[in-house]
Amino acid sequence: MPKQKKKCDEAQRKWFEDALERIKKATGARTQVQLAEVLDVRQSSISDAKRRCSIPAEWFLKLYRSHGLDPDWLADGVEPVYINASKAKIPADTILREAPTPYGRMNSRGRVVSVSSVAGAQTESNTWAPQPLEELSIPESFFRPQLQVIRMDSANMEPVIARGAFVGIDQAQKQHPDGDIVAVHFPHQGLMIRRAYLRDGEFLLKADNPQHSDLTIPAEEMAERTLGRVIWVLQNLAPM
């Protein structure tokens, strides 16, 4: 009697689909035909990989050689995206905004990071410096080389960000698209977490909670006083 082929379980299929999506985003391949051309394989090879929920190791090697991509990121979403960034075809920030993350996966790894107060170490200074309060374990995919985690001490962004929430700020991202949530430093007050909107030569920093007032800051000061962009929030949804 012929041996039956082992079927993929749900977790294996999810892993495969996420990894394949990362490959497509990083190479710009939109169809199976384009993907086969990038990998220099037959379309039937991709169909076979889908049936097995398995990506051949030589694909990762090819993508490293052709695009400089990190096999760990392709397989599990663990940054950095590129080992050899000189071969990058697409900016890493663009890929990370679009590619799925492995949060919640059984084999996801964690990393311990320091958590600072919103006020920082020197409240009277013109620049913000962290004041460590505690440590927090986060999924590896949440980590960034210039990540700063703070503990929210205000209700001004509720219900999106609750008082007491852990807020991840990427200090490498200081652009201000309208509506993005950013962390901006105000001397004597510390970091203010607000949605930023450019209006008539100044930035309007809006609170999501209508009980809290909005702030304004001259556009020419925004870059210097911006710590970074809020990229994730960890908080309890139910009252303790």
mmCIF file of C-alpha atoms in Angstrom:
data_model
loop_
_atom_site.group_PDB
_atom_site.id
_atom_site.type_symbol
_atom_site.label_atom_id
_atom_site.label_comp_id
_atom_site.label_asym_id
_atom_site.label_seq_id
_atom_site.Cartn_x
_atom_site.Cartn_y
_atom_site.Cartn_z
ATOM 1 C CA MET A 1 0.000 0.000 0.000
ATOM 2 C CA PRO A 2 1.493 3.390 -0.983
ATOM 3 C CA LYS A 3 2.511 5.650 1.878
ATOM 4 C CA GLN A 4 0.171 8.616 2.332
ATOM 5 C CA LYS A 5 1.683 12.075 2.104
ATOM 6 C CA LYS A 6 1.713 14.003 5.335
ATOM 7 C CA LYS A 7 -0.632 16.996 5.273
ATOM 8 C CA CYS A 8 0.247 20.407 6.622
ATOM 9 C CA ASP A 9 -1.400 21.399 9.876
ATOM 10 C CA GLU A 10 -2.789 24.892 10.406
ATOM 11 C CA ALA A 11 0.321 26.206 12.164
ATOM 12 C CA GLN A 12 2.648 24.948 9.395
ATOM 13 C CA ARG A 13 0.432 26.457 6.710
ATOM 14 C CA LYS A 14 0.332 29.812 8.513
ATOM 15 C CA TRP A 15 4.140 29.804 8.863
ATOM 16 C CA PHE A 16 4.586 29.011 5.178
ATOM 17 C CA GLU A 17 2.134 31.667 3.999
ATOM 18 C CA ASP A 18 3.766 34.352 6.172
ATOM 19 C CA ALA A 19 7.281 33.419 5.014
ATOM 20 C CA LEU A 20 6.221 33.348 1.358
ATOM 21 C CA GLU A 21 4.568 36.747 1.780
ATOM 22 C CA ARG A 22 7.817 38.180 3.177
ATOM 23 C CA ILE A 23 9.688 36.813 0.150
ATOM 24 C CA LYS A 24 7.191 38.445 -2.210
ATOM 25 C CA LYS A 25 7.334 41.811 -0.440
ATOM 26 C CA ALA A 26 11.123 41.864 -0.364
ATOM 27 C CA THR A 27 11.555 40.877 -4.025
ATOM 28 C CA GLY A 28 8.581 42.723 -5.525
ATOM 29 C CA ALA A 29 7.218 39.462 -6.977
ATOM 30 C CA ARG A 30 3.435 39.706 -7.244
ATOM 31 C CA THR A 31 2.615 36.455 -9.048
ATOM 32 C CA GLN A 32 3.812 32.875 -8.892
ATOM 33 C CA VAL A 33 5.364 33.328 -12.333
ATOM 34 C CA GLN A 34 7.409 36.327 -11.120
ATOM 35 C CA LEU A 35 8.391 34.480 -7.950
ATOM 36 C CA ALA A 36 9.610 31.509 -9.969
ATOM 37 C CA GLU A 37 11.744 33.880 -12.073
ATOM 38 C CA VAL A 38 13.262 35.502 -8.975
ATOM 39 C CA LEU A 39 14.089 32.115 -7.446
ATOM 40 C CA ASP A 40 15.166 30.642 -10.802
ATOM 41 C CA VAL A 41 12.924 27.597 -10.312
ATOM 42 C CA ARG A 42 9.986 26.054 -12.115
ATOM 43 C CA GLN A 43 6.470 27.065 -11.093
ATOM 44 C CA SER A 44 5.876 23.424 -10.182
ATOM 45 C CA SER A 45 8.588 23.752 -7.507
ATOM 46 C CA ILE A 46 6.609 26.519 -5.823
ATOM 47 C CA SER A 47 3.439 24.418 -6.009
ATOM 48 C CA ASP A 48 5.306 21.502 -4.416
ATOM 49 C CA ALA A 49 6.572 23.770 -1.628
ATOM 50 C CA LYS A 50 3.002 24.932 -0.963
ATOM 51 C CA ARG A 51 1.779 21.349 -0.683
ATOM 52 C CA ARG A 52 4.558 20.525 1.793
ATOM 53 C CA CYS A 53 4.336 23.883 3.647
ATOM 54 C CA SER A 54 8.115 23.906 3.437
ATOM 55 C CA ILE A 55 10.549 26.365 1.893
ATOM 56 C CA PRO A 56 13.747 24.765 0.550
ATOM 57 C CA ALA A 57 16.945 25.974 2.198
ATOM 58 C CA GLU A 58 18.459 26.769 -1.199
ATOM 59 C CA TRP A 59 15.764 29.411 -1.720
ATOM 60 C CA PHE A 60 16.994 31.280 1.351
ATOM 61 C CA LEU A 61 20.574 31.035 0.064
ATOM 62 C CA LYS A 62 19.561 32.350 -3.370
ATOM 63 C CA LEU A 63 17.698 35.286 -1.832
ATOM 64 C CA TYR A 64 20.681 36.157 0.324
ATOM 65 C CA ARG A 65 22.973 36.137 -2.705
ATOM 66 C CA SER A 66 20.600 38.030 -5.016
ATOM 67 C CA HIS A 67 18.907 40.442 -2.582
ATOM 68 C CA GLY A 68 21.059 40.395 0.573
ATOM 69 C CA LEU A 69 18.096 39.097 2.624
ATOM 70 C CA ASP A 70 18.538 37.580 6.081
ATOM 71 C CA PRO A 71 17.247 33.955 6.151
ATOM 72 C CA ASP A 72 16.085 34.400 9.774
ATOM 73 C CA TRP A 73 13.870 37.300 8.732
ATOM 74 C CA LEU A 74 12.500 35.406 5.739
ATOM 75 C CA ALA A 75 11.722 32.352 7.856
ATOM 76 C CA ASP A 76 10.489 33.895 11.106
ATOM 77 C CA GLY A 77 10.322 37.665 10.729
ATOM 78 C CA VAL A 78 13.329 38.183 13.016
ATOM 79 C CA GLU A 79 15.131 41.378 12.031
ATOM 80 C CA PRO A 80 17.314 42.670 10.476
ATOM 81 C CA VAL A 81 15.737 42.303 7.033
ATOM 82 C CA TYR A 82 19.099 42.464 5.238
ATOM 83 C CA ILE A 83 22.483 40.942 5.980
ATOM 84 C CA ASN A 84 23.919 42.719 2.953
ATOM 85 C CA ALA A 85 21.929 45.946 2.612
ATOM 86 C CA SER A 86 23.917 46.991 -0.477
ATOM 87 C CA LYS A 87 21.912 44.424 -2.462
ATOM 88 C CA ALA A 88 18.550 45.650 -1.168
ATOM 89 C CA LYS A 89 15.981 46.265 -3.891
ATOM 90 C CA ILE A 90 13.305 47.691 -1.556
ATOM 91 C CA PRO A 91 13.811 49.865 1.586
ATOM 92 C CA ALA A 92 13.519 47.821 4.782
ATOM 93 C CA ASP A 93 11.044 50.317 6.317
ATOM 94 C CA THR A 94 8.684 49.807 3.379
ATOM 95 C CA ILE A 95 8.844 46.036 3.727
ATOM 96 C CA LEU A 96 8.288 46.108 7.500
ATOM 97 C CA ARG A 97 5.177 48.264 7.146
ATOM 98 C CA GLU A 98 3.647 45.697 4.786
ATOM 99 C CA ALA A 99 5.006 42.295 5.787
ATOM 100 C CA PRO A 100 3.231 40.125 8.401
ATOM 101 C CA THR A 101 4.886 39.637 11.783
ATOM 102 C CA PRO A 102 5.237 36.301 13.588
ATOM 103 C CA TYR A 103 3.718 37.511 16.871
ATOM 104 C CA GLY A 104 1.919 34.713 18.667
ATOM 105 C CA ARG A 105 3.684 31.908 16.836
ATOM 106 C CA MET A 106 4.680 28.978 19.017
ATOM 107 C CA ASN A 107 8.366 29.247 18.130
ATOM 108 C CA SER A 108 8.592 33.044 18.467
ATOM 109 C CA ARG A 109 11.448 34.247 20.667
ATOM 110 C CA GLY A 110 11.374 36.977 23.306
ATOM 111 C CA ARG A 111 13.722 39.765 24.262
ATOM 112 C CA VAL A 112 13.999 41.714 27.536
ATOM 113 C CA VAL A 113 14.054 45.502 27.150
ATOM 114 C CA SER A 114 14.268 48.409 29.563
ATOM 115 C CA VAL A 115 11.146 50.502 30.239
ATOM 116 C CA SER A 116 11.474 54.212 30.997
ATOM 117 C CA SER A 117 9.195 56.781 32.556
ATOM 118 C CA VAL A 118 7.569 59.346 30.291
ATOM 119 C CA ALA A 119 9.241 62.152 32.249
ATOM 120 C CA GLY A 120 12.737 60.858 31.550
ATOM 121 C CA ALA A 121 15.907 61.417 33.555
ATOM 122 C CA GLN A 122 16.241 65.207 33.276
ATOM 123 C CA THR A 123 12.913 66.986 33.014
ATOM 124 C CA GLU A 124 14.472 70.466 32.631
ATOM 125 C CA SER A 125 16.755 69.466 29.745
ATOM 126 C CA ASN A 126 16.016 70.402 26.122
ATOM 127 C CA THR A 127 16.575 66.777 25.139
ATOM 128 C CA TRP A 128 14.878 63.678 26.536
ATOM 129 C CA ALA A 129 16.948 60.929 28.204
ATOM 130 C CA PRO A 130 15.491 57.642 29.463
ATOM 131 C CA GLN A 131 14.989 56.893 33.143
ATOM 132 C CA PRO A 132 14.727 53.107 33.539
ATOM 133 C CA LEU A 133 11.840 51.922 35.698
ATOM 134 C CA GLU A 134 11.584 48.198 34.998
ATOM 135 C CA GLU A 135 12.179 45.526 32.382
ATOM 136 C CA LEU A 136 9.733 43.979 29.946
ATOM 137 C CA SER A 137 9.867 40.835 27.808
ATOM 138 C CA ILE A 138 8.602 41.490 24.274
ATOM 139 C CA PRO A 139 8.295 39.283 21.155
ATOM 140 C CA GLU A 140 11.506 39.319 19.128
ATOM 141 C CA SER A 141 9.589 40.702 16.138
ATOM 142 C CA PHE A 142 8.689 43.805 18.191
ATOM 143 C CA PHE A 143 12.334 44.722 18.683
ATOM 144 C CA ARG A 144 14.139 47.435 16.720
ATOM 145 C CA PRO A 145 17.794 48.537 16.997
ATOM 146 C CA GLN A 146 16.661 51.995 18.172
ATOM 147 C CA LEU A 147 13.625 50.929 20.203
ATOM 148 C CA GLN A 148 12.625 52.889 23.311
ATOM 149 C CA VAL A 149 9.854 51.546 25.533
ATOM 150 C CA ILE A 150 7.992 53.869 27.907
ATOM 151 C CA ARG A 151 5.239 53.331 30.463
ATOM 152 C CA MET A 152 2.230 55.547 29.702
ATOM 153 C CA ASP A 153 1.271 57.681 32.707
ATOM 154 C CA SER A 154 -1.554 59.677 31.136
ATOM 155 C CA ALA A 155 -5.044 58.965 29.797
ATOM 156 C CA ASN A 156 -4.730 61.495 26.963
ATOM 157 C CA MET A 157 -4.649 58.799 24.244
ATOM 158 C CA GLU A 158 -7.413 56.584 25.596
ATOM 159 C CA PRO A 159 -9.029 54.403 24.420
ATOM 160 C CA VAL A 160 -6.238 53.635 21.909
ATOM 161 C CA ILE A 161 -3.441 53.794 24.507
ATOM 162 C CA ALA A 162 -4.524 53.297 28.116
ATOM 163 C CA ARG A 163 -2.846 54.704 31.183
ATOM 164 C CA GLY A 164 -0.242 52.158 32.301
ATOM 165 C CA ALA A 165 0.294 50.720 28.795
ATOM 166 C CA PHE A 166 3.758 49.850 27.494
ATOM 167 C CA VAL A 167 4.499 51.897 24.375
ATOM 168 C CA GLY A 168 7.182 50.981 21.825
ATOM 169 C CA ILE A 169 8.813 53.931 20.058
ATOM 170 C CA ASP A 170 11.114 53.513 17.064
ATOM 171 C CA GLN A 171 13.648 56.337 17.305
ATOM 172 C CA ALA A 172 14.760 55.690 13.709
ATOM 173 C CA GLN A 173 11.350 56.800 12.441
ATOM 174 C CA LYS A 174 10.971 60.559 12.809
ATOM 175 C CA GLN A 175 8.756 61.273 9.828
ATOM 176 C CA HIS A 176 5.360 62.819 10.572
ATOM 177 C CA PRO A 177 2.607 61.578 8.221
ATOM 178 C CA ASP A 178 -0.738 63.102 9.233
ATOM 179 C CA GLY A 179 -2.416 61.003 11.915
ATOM 180 C CA ASP A 180 0.645 59.012 12.977
ATOM 181 C CA ILE A 181 1.217 58.700 16.721
ATOM 182 C CA VAL A 182 4.548 60.195 17.759
ATOM 183 C CA ALA A 183 6.471 60.906 20.962
ATOM 184 C CA VAL A 184 7.511 64.565 21.264
ATOM 185 C CA HIS A 185 9.605 66.048 24.062
ATOM 186 C CA PHE A 186 8.454 69.086 26.039
ATOM 187 C CA PRO A 187 10.894 70.483 28.627
ATOM 188 C CA HIS A 188 9.592 70.222 32.219
ATOM 189 C CA GLN A 189 6.886 67.787 31.048
ATOM 190 C CA GLY A 190 8.698 64.933 29.350
ATOM 191 C CA LEU A 191 7.343 62.979 26.389
ATOM 192 C CA MET A 192 3.922 63.754 24.982
ATOM 193 C CA ILE A 193 2.273 60.960 22.979
ATOM 194 C CA ARG A 194 -0.007 62.516 20.353
ATOM 195 C CA ARG A 195 -1.260 62.240 16.787
ATOM 196 C CA ALA A 196 0.639 64.698 14.591
ATOM 197 C CA TYR A 197 -0.905 66.895 11.887
ATOM 198 C CA LEU A 198 0.927 69.614 9.914
ATOM 199 C CA ARG A 199 -1.170 72.791 9.745
ATOM 200 C CA ASP A 200 -0.027 76.214 8.481
ATOM 201 C CA GLY A 201 3.619 76.006 9.460
ATOM 202 C CA GLU A 202 3.126 74.225 12.780
ATOM 203 C CA PHE A 203 2.318 70.764 14.030
ATOM 204 C CA LEU A 204 -0.963 70.117 15.800
ATOM 205 C CA LEU A 205 -0.523 67.353 18.376
ATOM 206 C CA LYS A 206 -3.980 65.912 19.018
ATOM 207 C CA ALA A 207 -5.084 63.794 21.965
ATOM 208 C CA ASP A 208 -7.511 60.935 21.262
ATOM 209 C CA ASN A 209 -9.199 61.592 24.597
ATOM 210 C CA PRO A 210 -11.414 64.702 24.142
ATOM 211 C CA GLN A 211 -10.968 65.592 27.811
ATOM 212 C CA HIS A 212 -7.312 66.443 27.136
ATOM 213 C CA SER A 213 -6.230 69.559 25.271
ATOM 214 C CA ASP A 214 -4.303 69.522 22.009
ATOM 215 C CA LEU A 215 -0.790 70.994 21.689
ATOM 216 C CA THR A 216 1.026 72.893 18.963
ATOM 217 C CA ILE A 217 4.693 73.152 18.090
ATOM 218 C CA PRO A 218 6.491 75.151 15.323
ATOM 219 C CA ALA A 219 7.295 72.948 12.340
ATOM 220 C CA GLU A 220 10.995 73.876 12.448
ATOM 221 C CA GLU A 221 11.272 72.466 15.999
ATOM 222 C CA MET A 222 9.441 69.210 15.356
ATOM 223 C CA ALA A 223 12.343 67.106 14.063
ATOM 224 C CA GLU A 224 14.651 68.017 16.934
ATOM 225 C CA ARG A 225 12.022 67.393 19.608
ATOM 226 C CA THR A 226 10.592 64.178 18.171
ATOM 227 C CA LEU A 227 11.870 61.041 19.895
ATOM 228 C CA GLY A 228 10.261 58.730 17.354
ATOM 229 C CA ARG A 229 7.125 57.076 16.038
ATOM 230 C CA VAL A 230 4.904 54.797 18.130
ATOM 231 C CA ILE A 231 5.000 51.361 16.476
ATOM 232 C CA TRP A 232 3.263 49.134 19.039
ATOM 233 C CA VAL A 233 1.343 49.139 22.323
ATOM 234 C CA LEU A 234 1.020 46.393 24.958
ATOM 235 C CA GLN A 235 -1.855 46.826 27.382
ATOM 236 C CA ASN A 236 -4.693 45.088 29.203
ATOM 237 C CA LEU A 237 -8.015 45.387 27.372
ATOM 238 C CA ALA A 238 -10.066 44.359 30.398
ATOM 239 C CA PRO A 239 -9.979 46.289 33.699
ATOM 240 C CA MET A 240 -7.746 44.726 36.358
#
